PDB file of C-alpha atoms and ligand atoms in Angstrom:
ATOM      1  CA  UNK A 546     -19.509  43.905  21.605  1.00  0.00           C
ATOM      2  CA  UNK A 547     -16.236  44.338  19.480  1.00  0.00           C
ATOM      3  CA  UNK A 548     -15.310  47.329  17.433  1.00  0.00           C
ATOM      4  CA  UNK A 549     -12.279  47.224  15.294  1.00  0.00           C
ATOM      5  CA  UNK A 550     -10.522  50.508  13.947  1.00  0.00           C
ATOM      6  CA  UNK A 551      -8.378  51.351  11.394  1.00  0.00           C
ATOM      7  CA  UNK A 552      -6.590  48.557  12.397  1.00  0.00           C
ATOM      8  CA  UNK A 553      -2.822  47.643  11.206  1.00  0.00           C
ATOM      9  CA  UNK A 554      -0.377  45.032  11.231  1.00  0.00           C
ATOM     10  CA  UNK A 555       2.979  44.011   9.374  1.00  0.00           C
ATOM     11  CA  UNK A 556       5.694  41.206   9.693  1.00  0.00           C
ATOM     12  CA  UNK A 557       8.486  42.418   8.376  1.00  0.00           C
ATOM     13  CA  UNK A 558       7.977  44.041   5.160  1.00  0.00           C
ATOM     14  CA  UNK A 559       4.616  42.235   4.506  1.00  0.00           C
ATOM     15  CA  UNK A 560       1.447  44.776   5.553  1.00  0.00           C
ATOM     16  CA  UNK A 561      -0.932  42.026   6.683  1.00  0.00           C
ATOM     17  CA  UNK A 562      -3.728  43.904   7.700  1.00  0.00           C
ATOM     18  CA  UNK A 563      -4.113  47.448   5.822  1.00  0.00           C
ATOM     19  CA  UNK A 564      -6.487  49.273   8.275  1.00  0.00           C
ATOM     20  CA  UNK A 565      -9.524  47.224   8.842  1.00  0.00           C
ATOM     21  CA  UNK A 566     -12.659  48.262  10.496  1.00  0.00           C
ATOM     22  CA  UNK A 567     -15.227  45.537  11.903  1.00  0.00           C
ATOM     23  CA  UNK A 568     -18.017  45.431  14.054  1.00  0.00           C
ATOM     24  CA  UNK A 569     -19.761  42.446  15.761  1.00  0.00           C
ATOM     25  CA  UNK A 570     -22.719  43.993  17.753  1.00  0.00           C
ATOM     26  CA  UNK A 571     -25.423  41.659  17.041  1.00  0.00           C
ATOM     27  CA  UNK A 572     -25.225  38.329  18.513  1.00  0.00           C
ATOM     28  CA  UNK A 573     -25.051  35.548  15.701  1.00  0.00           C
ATOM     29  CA  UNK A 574     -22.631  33.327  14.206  1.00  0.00           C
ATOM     30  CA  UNK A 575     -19.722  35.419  11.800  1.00  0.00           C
ATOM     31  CA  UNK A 576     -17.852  33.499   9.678  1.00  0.00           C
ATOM     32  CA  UNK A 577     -14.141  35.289   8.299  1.00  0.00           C
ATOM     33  CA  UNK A 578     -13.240  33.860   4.967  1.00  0.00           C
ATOM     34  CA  UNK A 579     -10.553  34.893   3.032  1.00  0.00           C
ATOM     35  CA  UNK A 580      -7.906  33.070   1.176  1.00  0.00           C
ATOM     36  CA  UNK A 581      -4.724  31.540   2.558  1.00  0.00           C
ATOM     37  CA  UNK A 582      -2.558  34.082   4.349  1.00  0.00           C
ATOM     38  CA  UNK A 583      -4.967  37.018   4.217  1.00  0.00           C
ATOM     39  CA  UNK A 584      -4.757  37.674   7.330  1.00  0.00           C
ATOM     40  CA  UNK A 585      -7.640  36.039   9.261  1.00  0.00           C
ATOM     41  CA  UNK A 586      -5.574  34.253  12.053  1.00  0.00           C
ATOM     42  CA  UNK A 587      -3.788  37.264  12.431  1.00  0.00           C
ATOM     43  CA  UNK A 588      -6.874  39.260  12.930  1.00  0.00           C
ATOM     44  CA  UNK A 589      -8.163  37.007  15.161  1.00  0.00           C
ATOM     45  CA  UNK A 590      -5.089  37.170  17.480  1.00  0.00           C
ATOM     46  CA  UNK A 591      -5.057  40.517  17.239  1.00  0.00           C
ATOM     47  CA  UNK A 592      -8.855  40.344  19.294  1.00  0.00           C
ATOM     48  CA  UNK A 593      -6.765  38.332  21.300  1.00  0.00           C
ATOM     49  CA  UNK A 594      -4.025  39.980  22.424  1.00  0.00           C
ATOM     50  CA  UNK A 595      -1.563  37.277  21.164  1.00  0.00           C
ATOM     51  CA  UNK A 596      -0.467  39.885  18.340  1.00  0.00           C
ATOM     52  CA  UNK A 597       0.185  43.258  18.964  1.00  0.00           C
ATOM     53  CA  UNK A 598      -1.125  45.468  16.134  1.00  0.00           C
ATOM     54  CA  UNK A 599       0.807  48.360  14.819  1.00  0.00           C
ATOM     55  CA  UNK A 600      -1.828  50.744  14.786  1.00  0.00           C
ATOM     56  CA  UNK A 601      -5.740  51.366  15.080  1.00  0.00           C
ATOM     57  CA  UNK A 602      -7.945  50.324  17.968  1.00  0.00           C
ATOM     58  CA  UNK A 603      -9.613  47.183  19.208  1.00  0.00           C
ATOM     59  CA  UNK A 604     -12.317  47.519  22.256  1.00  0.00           C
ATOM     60  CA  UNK A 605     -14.273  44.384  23.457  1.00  0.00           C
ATOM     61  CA  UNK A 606     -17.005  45.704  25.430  1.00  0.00           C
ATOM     62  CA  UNK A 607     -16.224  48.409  25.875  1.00  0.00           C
ATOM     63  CA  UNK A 608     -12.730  47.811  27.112  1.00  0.00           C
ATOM     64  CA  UNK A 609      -9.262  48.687  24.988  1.00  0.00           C
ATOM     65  CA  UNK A 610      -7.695  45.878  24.144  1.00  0.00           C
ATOM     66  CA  UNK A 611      -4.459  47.465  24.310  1.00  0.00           C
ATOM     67  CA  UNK A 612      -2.987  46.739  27.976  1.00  0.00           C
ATOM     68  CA  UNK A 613      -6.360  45.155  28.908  1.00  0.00           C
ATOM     69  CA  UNK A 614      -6.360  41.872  30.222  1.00  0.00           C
ATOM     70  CA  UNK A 615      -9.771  41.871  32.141  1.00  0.00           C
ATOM     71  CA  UNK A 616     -11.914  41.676  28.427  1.00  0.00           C
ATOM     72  CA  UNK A 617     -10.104  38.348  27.921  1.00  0.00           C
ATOM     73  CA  UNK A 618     -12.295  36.454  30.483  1.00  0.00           C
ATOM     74  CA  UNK A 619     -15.369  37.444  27.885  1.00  0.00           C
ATOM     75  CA  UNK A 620     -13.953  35.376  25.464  1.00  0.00           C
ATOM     76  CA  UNK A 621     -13.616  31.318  24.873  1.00  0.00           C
ATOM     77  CA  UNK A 622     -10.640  30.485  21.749  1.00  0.00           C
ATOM     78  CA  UNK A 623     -10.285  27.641  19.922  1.00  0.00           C
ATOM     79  CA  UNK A 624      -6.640  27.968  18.416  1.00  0.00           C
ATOM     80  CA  UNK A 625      -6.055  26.052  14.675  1.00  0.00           C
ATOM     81  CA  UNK A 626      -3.568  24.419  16.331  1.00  0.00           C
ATOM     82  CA  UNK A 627      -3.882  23.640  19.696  1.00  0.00           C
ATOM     83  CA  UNK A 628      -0.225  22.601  21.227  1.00  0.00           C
ATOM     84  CA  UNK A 629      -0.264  20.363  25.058  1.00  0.00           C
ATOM     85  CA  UNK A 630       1.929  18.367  26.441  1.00  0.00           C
ATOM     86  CA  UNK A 631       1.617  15.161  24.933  1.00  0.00           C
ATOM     87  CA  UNK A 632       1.858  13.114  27.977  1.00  0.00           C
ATOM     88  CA  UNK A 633      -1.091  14.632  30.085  1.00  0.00           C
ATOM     89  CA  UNK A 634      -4.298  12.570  29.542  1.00  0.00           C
ATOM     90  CA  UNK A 635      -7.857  14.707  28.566  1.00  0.00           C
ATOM     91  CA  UNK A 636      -8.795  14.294  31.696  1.00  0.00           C
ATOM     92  CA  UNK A 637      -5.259  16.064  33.475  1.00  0.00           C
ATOM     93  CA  UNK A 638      -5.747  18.441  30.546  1.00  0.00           C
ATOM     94  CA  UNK A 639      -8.866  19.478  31.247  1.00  0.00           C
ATOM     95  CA  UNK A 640      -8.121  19.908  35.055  1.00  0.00           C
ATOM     96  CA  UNK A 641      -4.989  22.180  34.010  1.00  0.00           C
ATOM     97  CA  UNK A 642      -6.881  24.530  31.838  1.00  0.00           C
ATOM     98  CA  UNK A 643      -9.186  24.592  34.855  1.00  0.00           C
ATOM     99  CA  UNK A 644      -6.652  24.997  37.630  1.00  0.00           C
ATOM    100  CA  UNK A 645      -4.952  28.091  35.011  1.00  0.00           C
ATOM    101  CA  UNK A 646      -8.460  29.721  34.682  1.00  0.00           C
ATOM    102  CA  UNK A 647      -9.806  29.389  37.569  1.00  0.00           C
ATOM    103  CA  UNK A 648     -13.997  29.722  37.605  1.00  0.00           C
ATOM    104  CA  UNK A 649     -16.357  26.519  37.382  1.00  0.00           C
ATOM    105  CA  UNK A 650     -16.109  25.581  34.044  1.00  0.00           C
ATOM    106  CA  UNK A 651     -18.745  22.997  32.704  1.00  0.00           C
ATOM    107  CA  UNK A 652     -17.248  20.188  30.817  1.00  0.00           C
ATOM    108  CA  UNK A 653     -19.299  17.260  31.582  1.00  0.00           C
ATOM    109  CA  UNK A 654     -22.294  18.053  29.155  1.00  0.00           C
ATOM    110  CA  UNK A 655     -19.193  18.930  26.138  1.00  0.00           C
ATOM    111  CA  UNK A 656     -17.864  15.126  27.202  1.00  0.00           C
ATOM    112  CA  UNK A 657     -20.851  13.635  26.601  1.00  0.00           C
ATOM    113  CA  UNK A 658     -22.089  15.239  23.792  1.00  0.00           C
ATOM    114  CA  UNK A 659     -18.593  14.328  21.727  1.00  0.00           C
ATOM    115  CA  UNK A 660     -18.295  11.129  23.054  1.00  0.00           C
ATOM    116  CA  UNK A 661     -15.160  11.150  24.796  1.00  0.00           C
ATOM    117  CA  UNK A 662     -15.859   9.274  27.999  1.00  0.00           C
ATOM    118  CA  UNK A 663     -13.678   6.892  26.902  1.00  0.00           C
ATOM    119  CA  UNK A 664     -10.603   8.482  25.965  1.00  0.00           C
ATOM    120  CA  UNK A 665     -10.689  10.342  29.066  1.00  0.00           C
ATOM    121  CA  UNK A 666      -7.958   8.288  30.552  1.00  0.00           C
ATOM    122  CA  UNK A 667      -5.552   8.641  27.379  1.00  0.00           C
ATOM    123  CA  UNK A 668      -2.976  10.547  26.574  1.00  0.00           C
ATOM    124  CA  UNK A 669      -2.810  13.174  24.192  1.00  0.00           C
ATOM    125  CA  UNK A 670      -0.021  12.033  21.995  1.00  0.00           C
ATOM    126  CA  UNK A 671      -1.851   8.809  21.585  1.00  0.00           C
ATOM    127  CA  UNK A 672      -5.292  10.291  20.067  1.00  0.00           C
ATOM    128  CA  UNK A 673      -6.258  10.617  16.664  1.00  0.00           C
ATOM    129  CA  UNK A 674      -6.801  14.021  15.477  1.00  0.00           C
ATOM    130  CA  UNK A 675     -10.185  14.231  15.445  1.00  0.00           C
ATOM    131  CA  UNK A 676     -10.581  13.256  18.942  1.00  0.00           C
ATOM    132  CA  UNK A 677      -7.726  16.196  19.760  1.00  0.00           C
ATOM    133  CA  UNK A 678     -10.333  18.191  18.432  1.00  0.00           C
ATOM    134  CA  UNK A 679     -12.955  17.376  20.292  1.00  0.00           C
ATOM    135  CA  UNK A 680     -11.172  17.664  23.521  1.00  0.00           C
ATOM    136  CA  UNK A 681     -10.017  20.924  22.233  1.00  0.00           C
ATOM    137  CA  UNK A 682     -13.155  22.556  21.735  1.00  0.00           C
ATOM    138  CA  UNK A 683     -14.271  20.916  25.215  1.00  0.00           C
ATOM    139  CA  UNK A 684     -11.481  23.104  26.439  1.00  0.00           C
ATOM    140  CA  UNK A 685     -12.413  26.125  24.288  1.00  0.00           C
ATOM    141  CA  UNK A 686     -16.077  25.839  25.104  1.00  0.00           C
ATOM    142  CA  UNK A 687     -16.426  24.754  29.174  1.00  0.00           C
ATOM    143  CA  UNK A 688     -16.489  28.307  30.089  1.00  0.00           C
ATOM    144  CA  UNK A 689     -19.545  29.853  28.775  1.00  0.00           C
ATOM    145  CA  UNK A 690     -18.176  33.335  27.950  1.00  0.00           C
ATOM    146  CA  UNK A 691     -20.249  35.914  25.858  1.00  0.00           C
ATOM    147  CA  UNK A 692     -18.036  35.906  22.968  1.00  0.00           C
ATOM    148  CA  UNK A 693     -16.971  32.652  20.762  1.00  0.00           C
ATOM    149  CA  UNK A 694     -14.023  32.763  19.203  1.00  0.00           C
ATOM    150  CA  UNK A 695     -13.375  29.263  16.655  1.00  0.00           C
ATOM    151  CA  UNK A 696     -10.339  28.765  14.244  1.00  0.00           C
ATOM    152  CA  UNK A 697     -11.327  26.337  11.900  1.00  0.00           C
ATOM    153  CA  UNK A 698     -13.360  24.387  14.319  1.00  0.00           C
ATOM    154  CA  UNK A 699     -14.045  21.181  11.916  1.00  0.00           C
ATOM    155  CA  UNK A 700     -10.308  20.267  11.416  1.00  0.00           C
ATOM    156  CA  UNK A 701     -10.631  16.873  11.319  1.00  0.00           C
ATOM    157  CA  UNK A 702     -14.107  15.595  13.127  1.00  0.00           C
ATOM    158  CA  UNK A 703     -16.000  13.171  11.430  1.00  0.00           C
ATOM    159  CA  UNK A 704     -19.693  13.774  10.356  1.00  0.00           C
ATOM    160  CA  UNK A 705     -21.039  12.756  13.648  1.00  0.00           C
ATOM    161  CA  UNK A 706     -18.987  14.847  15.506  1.00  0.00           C
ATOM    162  CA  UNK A 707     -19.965  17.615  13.194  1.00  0.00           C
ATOM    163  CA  UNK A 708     -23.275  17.397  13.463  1.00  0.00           C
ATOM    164  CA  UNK A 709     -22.649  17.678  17.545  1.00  0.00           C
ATOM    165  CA  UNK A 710     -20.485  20.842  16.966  1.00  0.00           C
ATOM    166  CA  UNK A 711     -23.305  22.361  15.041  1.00  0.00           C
ATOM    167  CA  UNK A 712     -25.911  21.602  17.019  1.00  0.00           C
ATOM    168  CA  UNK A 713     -23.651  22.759  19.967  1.00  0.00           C
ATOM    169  CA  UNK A 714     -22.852  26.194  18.075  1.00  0.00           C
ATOM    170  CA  UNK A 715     -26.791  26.881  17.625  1.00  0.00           C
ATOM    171  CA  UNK A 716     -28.003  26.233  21.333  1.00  0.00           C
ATOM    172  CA  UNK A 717     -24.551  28.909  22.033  1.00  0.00           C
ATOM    173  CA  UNK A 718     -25.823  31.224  19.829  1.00  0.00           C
ATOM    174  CA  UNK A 719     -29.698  31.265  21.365  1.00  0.00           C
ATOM    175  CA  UNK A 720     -28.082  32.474  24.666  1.00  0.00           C
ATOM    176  CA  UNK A 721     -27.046  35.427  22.916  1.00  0.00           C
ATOM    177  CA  UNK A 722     -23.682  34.640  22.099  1.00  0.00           C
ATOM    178  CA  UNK A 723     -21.429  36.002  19.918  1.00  0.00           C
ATOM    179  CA  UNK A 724     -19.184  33.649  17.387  1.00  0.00           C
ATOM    180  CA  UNK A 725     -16.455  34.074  15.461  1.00  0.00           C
ATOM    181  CA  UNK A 726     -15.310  31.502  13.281  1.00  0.00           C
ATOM    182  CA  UNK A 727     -12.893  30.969  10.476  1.00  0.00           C
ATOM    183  CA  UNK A 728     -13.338  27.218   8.148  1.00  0.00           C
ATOM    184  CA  UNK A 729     -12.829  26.399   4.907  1.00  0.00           C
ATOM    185  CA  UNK A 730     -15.818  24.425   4.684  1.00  0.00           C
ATOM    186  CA  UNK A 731     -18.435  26.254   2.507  1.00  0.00           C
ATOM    187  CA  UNK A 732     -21.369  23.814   3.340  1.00  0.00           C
ATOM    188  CA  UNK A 733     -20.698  24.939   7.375  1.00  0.00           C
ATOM    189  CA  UNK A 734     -20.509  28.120   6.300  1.00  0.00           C
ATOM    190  CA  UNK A 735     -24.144  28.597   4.130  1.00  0.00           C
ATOM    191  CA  UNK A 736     -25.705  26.248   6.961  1.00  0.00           C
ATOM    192  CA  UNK A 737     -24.295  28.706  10.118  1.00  0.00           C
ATOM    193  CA  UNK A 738     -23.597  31.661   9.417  1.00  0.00           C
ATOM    194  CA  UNK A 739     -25.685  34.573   9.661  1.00  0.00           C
ATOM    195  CA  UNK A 740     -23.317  36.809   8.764  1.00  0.00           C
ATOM    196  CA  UNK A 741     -19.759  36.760   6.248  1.00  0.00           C
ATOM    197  CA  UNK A 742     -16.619  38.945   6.014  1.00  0.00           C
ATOM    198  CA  UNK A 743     -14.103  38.215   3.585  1.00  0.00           C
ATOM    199  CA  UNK A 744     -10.596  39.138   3.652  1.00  0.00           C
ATOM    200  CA  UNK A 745      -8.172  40.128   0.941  1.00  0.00           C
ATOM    201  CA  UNK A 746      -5.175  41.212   0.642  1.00  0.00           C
ATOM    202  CA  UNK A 747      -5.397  42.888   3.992  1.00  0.00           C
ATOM    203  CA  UNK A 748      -8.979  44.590   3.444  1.00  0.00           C
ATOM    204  CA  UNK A 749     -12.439  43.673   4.048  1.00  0.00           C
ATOM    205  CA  UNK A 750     -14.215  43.280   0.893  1.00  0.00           C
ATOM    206  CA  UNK A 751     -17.300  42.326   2.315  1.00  0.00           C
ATOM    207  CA  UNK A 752     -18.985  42.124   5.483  1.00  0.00           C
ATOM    208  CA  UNK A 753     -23.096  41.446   5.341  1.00  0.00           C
ATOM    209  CA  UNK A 754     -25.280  38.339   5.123  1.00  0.00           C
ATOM    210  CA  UNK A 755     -25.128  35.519   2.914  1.00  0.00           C
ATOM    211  CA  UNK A 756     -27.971  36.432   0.696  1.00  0.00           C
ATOM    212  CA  UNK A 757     -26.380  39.985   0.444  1.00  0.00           C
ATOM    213  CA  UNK A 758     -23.105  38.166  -0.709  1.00  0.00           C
ATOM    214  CA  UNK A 759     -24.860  35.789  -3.254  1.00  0.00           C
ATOM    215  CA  UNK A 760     -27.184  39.147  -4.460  1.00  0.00           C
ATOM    216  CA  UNK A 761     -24.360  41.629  -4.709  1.00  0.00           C
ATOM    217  CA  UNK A 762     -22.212  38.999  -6.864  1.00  0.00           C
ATOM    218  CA  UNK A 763     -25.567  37.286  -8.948  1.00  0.00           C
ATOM    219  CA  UNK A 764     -24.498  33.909  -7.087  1.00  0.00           C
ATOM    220  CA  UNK A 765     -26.814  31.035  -6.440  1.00  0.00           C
ATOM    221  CA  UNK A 766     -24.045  29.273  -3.810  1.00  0.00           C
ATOM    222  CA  UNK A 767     -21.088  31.129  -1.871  1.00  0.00           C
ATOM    223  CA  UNK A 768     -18.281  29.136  -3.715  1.00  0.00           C
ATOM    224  CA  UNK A 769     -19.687  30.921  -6.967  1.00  0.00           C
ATOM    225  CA  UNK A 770     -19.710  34.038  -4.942  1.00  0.00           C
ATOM    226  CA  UNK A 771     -16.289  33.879  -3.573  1.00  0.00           C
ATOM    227  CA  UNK A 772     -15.044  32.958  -7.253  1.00  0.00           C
ATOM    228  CA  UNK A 773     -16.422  36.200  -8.651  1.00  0.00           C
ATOM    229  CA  UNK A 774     -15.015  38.424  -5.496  1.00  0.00           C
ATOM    230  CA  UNK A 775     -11.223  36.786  -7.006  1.00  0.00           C
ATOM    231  CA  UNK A 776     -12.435  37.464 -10.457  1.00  0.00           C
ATOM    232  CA  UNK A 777     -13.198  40.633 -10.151  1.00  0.00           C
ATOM    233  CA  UNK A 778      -9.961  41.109  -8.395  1.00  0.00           C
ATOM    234  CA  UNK A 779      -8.106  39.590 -11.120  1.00  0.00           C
ATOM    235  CA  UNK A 780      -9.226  42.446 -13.377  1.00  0.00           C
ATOM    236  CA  UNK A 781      -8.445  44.690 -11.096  1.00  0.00           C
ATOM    237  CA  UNK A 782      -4.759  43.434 -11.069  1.00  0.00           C
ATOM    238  CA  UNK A 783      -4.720  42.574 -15.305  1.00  0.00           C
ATOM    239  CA  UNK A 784      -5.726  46.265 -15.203  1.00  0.00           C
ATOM    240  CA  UNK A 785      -3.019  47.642 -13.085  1.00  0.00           C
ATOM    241  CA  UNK A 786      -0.547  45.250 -15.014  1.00  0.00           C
ATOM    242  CA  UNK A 787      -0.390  42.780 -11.799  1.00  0.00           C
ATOM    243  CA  UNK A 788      -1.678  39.439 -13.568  1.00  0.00           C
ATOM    244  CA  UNK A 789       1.121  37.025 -11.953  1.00  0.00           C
ATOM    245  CA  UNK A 790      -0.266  38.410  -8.728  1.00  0.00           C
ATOM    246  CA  UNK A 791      -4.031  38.142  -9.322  1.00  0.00           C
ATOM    247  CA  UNK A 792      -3.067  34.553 -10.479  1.00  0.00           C
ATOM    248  CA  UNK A 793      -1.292  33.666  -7.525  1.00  0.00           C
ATOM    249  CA  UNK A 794      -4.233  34.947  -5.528  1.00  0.00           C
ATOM    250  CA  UNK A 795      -6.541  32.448  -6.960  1.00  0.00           C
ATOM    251  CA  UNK A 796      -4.375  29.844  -6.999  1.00  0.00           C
ATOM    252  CA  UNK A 797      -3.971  30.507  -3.479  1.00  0.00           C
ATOM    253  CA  UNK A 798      -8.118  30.481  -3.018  1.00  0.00           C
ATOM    254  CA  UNK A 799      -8.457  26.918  -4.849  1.00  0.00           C
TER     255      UNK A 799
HETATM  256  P1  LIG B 803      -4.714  33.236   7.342  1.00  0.00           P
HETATM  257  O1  LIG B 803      -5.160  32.917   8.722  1.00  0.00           O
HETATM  258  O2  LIG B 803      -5.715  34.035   6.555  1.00  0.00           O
HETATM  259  O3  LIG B 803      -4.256  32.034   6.556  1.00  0.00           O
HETATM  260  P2  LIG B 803      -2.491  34.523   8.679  1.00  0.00           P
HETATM  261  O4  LIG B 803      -3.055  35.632   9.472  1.00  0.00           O
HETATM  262  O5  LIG B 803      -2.094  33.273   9.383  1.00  0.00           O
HETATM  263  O6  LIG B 803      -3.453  34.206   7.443  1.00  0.00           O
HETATM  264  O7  LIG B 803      -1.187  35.045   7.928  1.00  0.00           O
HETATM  265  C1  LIG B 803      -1.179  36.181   7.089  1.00  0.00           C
HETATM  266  C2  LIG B 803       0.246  36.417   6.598  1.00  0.00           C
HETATM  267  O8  LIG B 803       1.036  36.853   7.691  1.00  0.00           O
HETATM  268  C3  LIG B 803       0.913  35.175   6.044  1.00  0.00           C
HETATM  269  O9  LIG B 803       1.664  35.537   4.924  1.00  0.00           O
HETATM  270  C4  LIG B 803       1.810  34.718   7.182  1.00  0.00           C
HETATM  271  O10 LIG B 803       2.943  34.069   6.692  1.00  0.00           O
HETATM  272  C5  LIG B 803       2.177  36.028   7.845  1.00  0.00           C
HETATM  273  N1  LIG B 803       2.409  35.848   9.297  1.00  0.00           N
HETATM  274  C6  LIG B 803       1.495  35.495  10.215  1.00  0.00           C
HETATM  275  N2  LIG B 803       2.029  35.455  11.455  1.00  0.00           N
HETATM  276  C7  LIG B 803       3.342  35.781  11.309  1.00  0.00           C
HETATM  277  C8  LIG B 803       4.450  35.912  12.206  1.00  0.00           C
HETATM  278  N3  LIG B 803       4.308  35.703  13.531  1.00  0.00           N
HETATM  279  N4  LIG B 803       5.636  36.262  11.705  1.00  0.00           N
HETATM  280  C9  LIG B 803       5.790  36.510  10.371  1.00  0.00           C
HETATM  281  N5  LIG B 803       4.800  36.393   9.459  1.00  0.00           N
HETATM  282  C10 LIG B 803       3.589  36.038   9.912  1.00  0.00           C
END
């Protein structure tokens, strides 16, 4: 479904992402981990077409995303930081995203299962954060594309609306769906994902399934895991004469 090449991307000075190649062909939920700033938003916008890599190849379907717009329908996004006009209420929201997009989006069944009925008539600037969310992902998920895409899709719920997102996120997956999502929350991770790639310092050090990830790094949970991944880079830097670096890195990870 997506097939990443060789792919590239700097700001500035700072190379980002250092030729990655991905694959998501199996339906399933994949989670991107990676420490702060290693480039998973970046990769993610990349699928996107909200950053325009330097080099390599992207194809959704089939289709290059480079100068495609068409592929974009495929896919639903749930941004980190979702950014509205303050004033519009969820409900004028809703019908915006739905006048912009066009289609006949579903969001009655989303409303109901995160409670927000009630809040329908408010506006934005006056919610708490956790309801944001859940209007958010009411906006990210009403259209019932193929392809999932969720940046850190907990931010703020409470456990009940957490339980509803997960629940939500394993009935999308039966259809055959395929999601993307990046979180810092370990527990979400182990309980939903069937699959893990982690980022550093602009490669992929690992893309496989959990158990692979405990196995290859003699880990009974995947916090112990990650810690050994930033160990063993740490070595790898002490080695080269880069400790200040490797520390940063895992001071970055805490
Ligand atoms: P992550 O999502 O893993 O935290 P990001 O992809 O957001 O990482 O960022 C990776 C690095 O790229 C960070 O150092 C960030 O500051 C930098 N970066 C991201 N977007 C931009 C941008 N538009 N301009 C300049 N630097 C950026």
């Amino acid at each position: 479904m997506i097939t990443i090449e060789k792919l590239k991307k700097s700001f500035g000075s700072q190379e980002v992402l250092k030729g990655i190649n991905l694959e998501f062909q199996r339906p399933g939920i994949t989670a991107i981990l990676g420490p702060n700033g290693s480039g998973k938003t970046t990769l993610i916008k990349s699928i996107l077409g909200m950053v325009l890599p330097d080099k390599g190849r992207i194809r959704v379907g089939g289709e290059d995303v480079k100068g495609g717009w068409a592929y974009r329908r495929q896919i639903d996004y749930l941004p980190q930081i979702a950014r509205f006009p303050e004033n519009l209420t969820v409900q004028e929201l809703i019908r915006m995203i739905r006048d912009l997009r066009g289609g006949r989006p579903d969001a009655e069944h989303l409303i109901r299962r995160f409670g927000l009925g009630p809040f329908l008539g408010k506006r934005l600037g006056n919610l708490s954060g956790g309801t944001r969310q859940k209007a958010n992902i009411v906006l990210a998920l009403m259209y019932d594309s193929p392809v999932l895409i969720l940046d850190e899709p907990t931010s703020g719920l409470d456990p009940v609306a957490m339980l509803r997102l997960k629940e939500l996120l394993r009935q999308e997956k039966e259809k055959g769906k395929h999601i993307i999502v990046t979180t810092h929350i370990m527990g979400f991770v182990e309980e939903m994902a069937d699959e893990v790639v982690f980022l550093l310092e602009g490669h992929i050090h690992f893309q496989g399934g959990l158990q692979e990830l405990k196995e290859k790094y003699g880990a009974n949970s995947l916090e112990l895991a990650i810690a050994r991944i930033l160990q063993q880079e740490e070595l790898g830097f002490k080695a080269n004469g880069h400790g200040e670096k490797a520390a940063a890195l895992v001071l970055k990870a805490l």
